[in-house]
Amino acid sequence: DAKTTQPNSMESNEEEPVHLPCNHSTISGTDYIHWYRQLPSQGPEYVIHGLTSNVNNRMASLAIAEDRKSSTLILHRATLRDAAVYYCILRDRGSQGNLIFGKGTKLSVKP
Amino acid sequence: KAGVTQTPRYLIKTRGQQVTLSCSPISGHRSVSWYQQTPGQGLQFLFEYFSETQRNKGNFPGRFSGRQFSNSRSEMNVSTLELGDSALYLCASNYPGREGYTFGSGTRLTVV
C-alpha cells in the first residue's frame, strides 16, 4: 500500500473550519483515500472516504486534488469534541486487506 | 444498532500467562479484524477473519492467534505473555462490499 504523510499536530479554534492535509504522492489509480479519527480512550472512527471526486457527509468533507497526490479533510466548524488523532489511509479498491495506520495528525481545539 | 463490543475492557495478566480477548461485531458484519495499539508502534494489524477463515495476517509472532465463530464473533489469544504485549487491542468489523470499518473501544491489556 502507498504511504501517506500528515503533519504531526495542528491547532484550531472552536467553531472555525479546520483543514487537515494529507500527501500521498505514490497513490495508485485504484486506491481509495480513507480518513479515520481516534478520540481519547476510544477506538478509531470512520470519517469519510473517496476515490476521485470531492465527498461530503454529515461529519466532514473530503477534497481530493485533481492529480490525487494530496487530499484535505475539512471540518466545517470545529467543536471541542473534534479533538482527536486523524489518520489518512490509502486502501486499494476491493482490497481484502487491512488498514495501514500511520502516525496521524493530532488535532487540538481551543475554546 | 449495537456497535462492536469488546470484552473485557481491562485486563491485568502476569508474564508467561495466556489471555483470550473477545469481539462481537455489528450484526450482519462478517469481517473481523484485530489491531494492537502501543505508544511506540501505533496501530498495527494483527489478523482478519471472514466467514470463520483467516484471510490476512500481520507481522506478529505465532503467540498471537485468533479464530472466528459461525456467528461472526471472534476471539484472539496471546500465549506466553511478555511485558511488551501490554497494549490496547482493538477489534473492527466490516460489512461485505462496504469500505468503512467500525471499531470497538478496545481491551486494555497490562502485563506485569
XYZ file of C-alpha atoms in Angstrom:
223
model
C 0.000 0.000 0.000
C 1.147 3.521 -0.797
C 2.278 5.757 2.038
C 0.695 8.936 3.351
C 2.308 11.964 5.005
C 0.486 14.108 7.544
C 1.582 16.874 9.926
C 2.165 15.609 13.445
C -0.148 18.149 15.035
C -2.478 21.032 14.296
C -4.403 23.527 16.373
C -7.763 25.047 15.723
C -10.183 27.399 17.417
C -13.646 26.240 18.279
C -16.323 26.976 15.654
C -13.725 27.695 12.969
C -13.099 25.492 9.925
C -10.192 23.050 10.017
C -8.291 21.793 7.008
C -6.254 18.652 7.657
C -3.811 17.908 4.817
C -2.542 14.563 3.605
C 0.080 13.893 0.936
C 0.062 10.622 -0.981
C 2.277 11.165 -3.994
C 2.590 7.440 -4.807
C -1.155 6.775 -4.843
C -2.306 4.260 -7.436
C -5.358 4.589 -9.619
C -7.331 2.080 -7.582
C -6.524 3.454 -4.126
C -9.346 4.909 -2.099
C -8.468 7.703 0.334
C -9.868 6.969 3.772
C -9.965 9.114 6.888
C -10.432 7.805 10.386
C -10.166 9.627 13.689
C -9.460 8.399 17.177
C -10.811 10.257 20.162
C -9.052 9.784 23.502
C -9.717 6.394 25.072
C -11.722 5.153 22.094
C -11.147 3.034 19.019
C -10.745 4.690 15.614
C -13.894 6.006 13.989
C -14.547 6.047 10.242
C -14.956 9.605 8.964
C -15.097 9.599 5.172
C -13.567 8.109 2.053
C -13.279 8.996 -1.619
C -11.665 7.995 -4.890
C -11.526 10.962 -7.251
C -14.350 13.392 -6.590
C -14.832 15.538 -3.517
C -17.111 13.926 -0.957
C -19.344 15.290 1.772
C -21.077 13.628 4.683
C -22.535 14.718 7.984
C -19.142 14.623 9.677
C -16.804 16.235 7.186
C -15.837 16.962 3.593
C -13.006 15.414 1.646
C -11.311 17.495 -1.022
C -9.134 15.499 -3.420
C -6.548 17.176 -5.631
C -7.004 16.747 -9.360
C -3.809 14.666 -9.615
C -4.861 12.720 -6.474
C -1.433 13.200 -4.919
C -2.919 15.023 -1.960
C -6.207 15.438 -0.151
C -7.688 17.574 2.607
C -10.170 16.648 5.283
C -12.361 19.619 6.109
C -14.221 20.006 9.371
C -16.545 22.926 8.712
C -16.962 24.075 12.295
C -14.614 22.521 14.817
C -16.005 21.641 18.220
C -14.154 20.532 21.328
C -15.382 17.000 20.588
C -13.403 17.019 17.335
C -10.108 16.966 19.249
C -8.614 13.654 18.147
C -5.889 11.998 16.097
C -6.858 11.991 12.433
C -5.498 9.267 10.159
C -5.327 9.430 6.374
C -5.125 5.930 4.886
C -4.915 4.598 1.334
C -6.702 1.364 0.577
C -6.940 -0.451 -2.721
C -10.465 -0.676 -4.121
C -11.883 -4.085 -3.385
C -8.974 -4.899 -1.146
C -9.488 -7.616 1.379
C -6.505 -6.341 3.285
C -6.064 -4.414 6.451
C -5.909 -0.704 7.169
C -2.351 0.597 7.476
C -2.295 3.395 10.038
C 0.479 5.973 10.121
C 1.118 8.396 12.980
C -1.777 10.669 12.024
C -2.358 14.320 12.914
C -3.240 15.221 16.469
C -5.823 17.991 16.320
C -6.248 20.260 19.320
C -9.302 22.519 19.502
C -9.155 25.611 21.667
C -12.320 27.110 23.154
C -27.938 -0.501 16.458
C -25.329 -2.046 18.764
C -21.691 -1.281 17.967
C -18.679 -3.548 18.078
C -18.409 -4.984 21.578
C -15.102 -5.997 23.087
C -14.699 -7.785 26.379
C -13.191 -7.361 28.821
C -12.390 -3.639 28.782
C -9.389 -4.003 31.071
C -7.187 -6.937 31.935
C -4.063 -7.439 34.034
C -2.001 -10.570 33.479
C 1.353 -11.871 34.610
C 4.256 -12.656 32.308
C 4.046 -16.192 30.975
C 0.280 -16.434 31.263
C -2.092 -16.576 28.343
C -5.092 -14.385 27.598
C -8.211 -14.544 25.435
C -9.991 -11.437 24.223
C -13.453 -11.400 22.716
C -15.073 -9.319 19.983
C -18.719 -9.261 18.907
C -19.134 -7.465 15.569
C -22.111 -5.462 14.424
C -24.956 -7.721 13.340
C -24.521 -8.593 9.659
C -20.826 -7.786 9.586
C -18.853 -10.872 8.601
C -15.328 -9.488 8.553
C -13.498 -9.016 11.852
C -10.015 -7.533 12.149
C -7.743 -7.173 15.149
C -5.200 -4.443 15.806
C -2.651 -3.763 18.524
C -2.027 -0.166 19.595
C 1.020 0.880 21.607
C 2.541 4.335 22.168
C 5.723 3.334 20.383
C 4.422 1.408 17.368
C 0.996 2.950 16.927
C -1.804 0.885 15.400
C -0.601 -2.400 13.919
C -2.670 -5.010 12.140
C -2.793 -8.470 13.689
C -5.182 -10.521 11.549
C -8.516 -10.528 9.777
C -11.202 -13.183 9.666
C -14.043 -13.616 7.224
C -16.562 -16.441 7.371
C -14.510 -18.289 10.004
C -11.349 -18.207 7.850
C -8.236 -16.159 8.454
C -7.952 -14.013 5.369
C -4.996 -11.818 6.209
C -2.260 -11.797 8.827
C 0.122 -9.144 10.091
C 3.721 -9.496 11.184
C 3.290 -10.826 14.703
C 4.781 -13.942 16.316
C 2.855 -17.187 16.484
C 1.962 -16.489 20.123
C -0.797 -14.334 18.718
C -3.670 -16.312 17.290
C -7.336 -15.860 16.610
C -10.475 -17.514 15.445
C -13.937 -16.637 14.268
C -17.138 -18.464 15.031
C -20.134 -19.145 12.801
C -21.969 -16.163 14.312
C -19.007 -13.931 13.281
C -17.896 -13.383 16.869
C -14.134 -13.529 17.143
C -11.559 -14.242 19.799
C -7.870 -13.571 19.891
C -5.431 -15.394 22.104
C -1.968 -14.448 23.240
C 0.105 -17.175 24.848
C 3.222 -16.843 26.986
C 2.634 -13.171 27.633
C 5.560 -10.760 27.593
C 5.775 -7.273 29.087
C 5.828 -5.863 25.555
C 2.374 -7.288 24.875
C 0.891 -4.583 27.077
C -1.289 -2.627 24.688
C -4.756 -1.625 23.630
C -6.220 -4.394 21.466
C -8.837 -3.197 19.030
C -11.338 -5.137 17.021
C -13.035 -3.825 13.878
C -15.861 -5.213 11.789
C -16.957 -4.527 8.250
C -19.981 -5.259 6.072
C -19.122 -7.095 2.846
C -18.642 -4.658 -0.024
C -18.603 -1.611 2.222
C -15.479 0.462 2.685
C -15.693 1.690 6.255
C -14.735 -0.323 9.324
C -16.374 0.062 12.724
C -14.041 -0.274 15.678
C -14.759 -1.296 19.226
C -13.429 0.605 22.229
C -10.736 -1.972 22.777
C -9.365 -4.132 25.553
C -6.552 -2.600 27.578
C -4.126 -5.417 28.453
C -1.426 -4.837 31.038
C 1.238 -7.495 31.533
C 3.144 -7.305 34.816
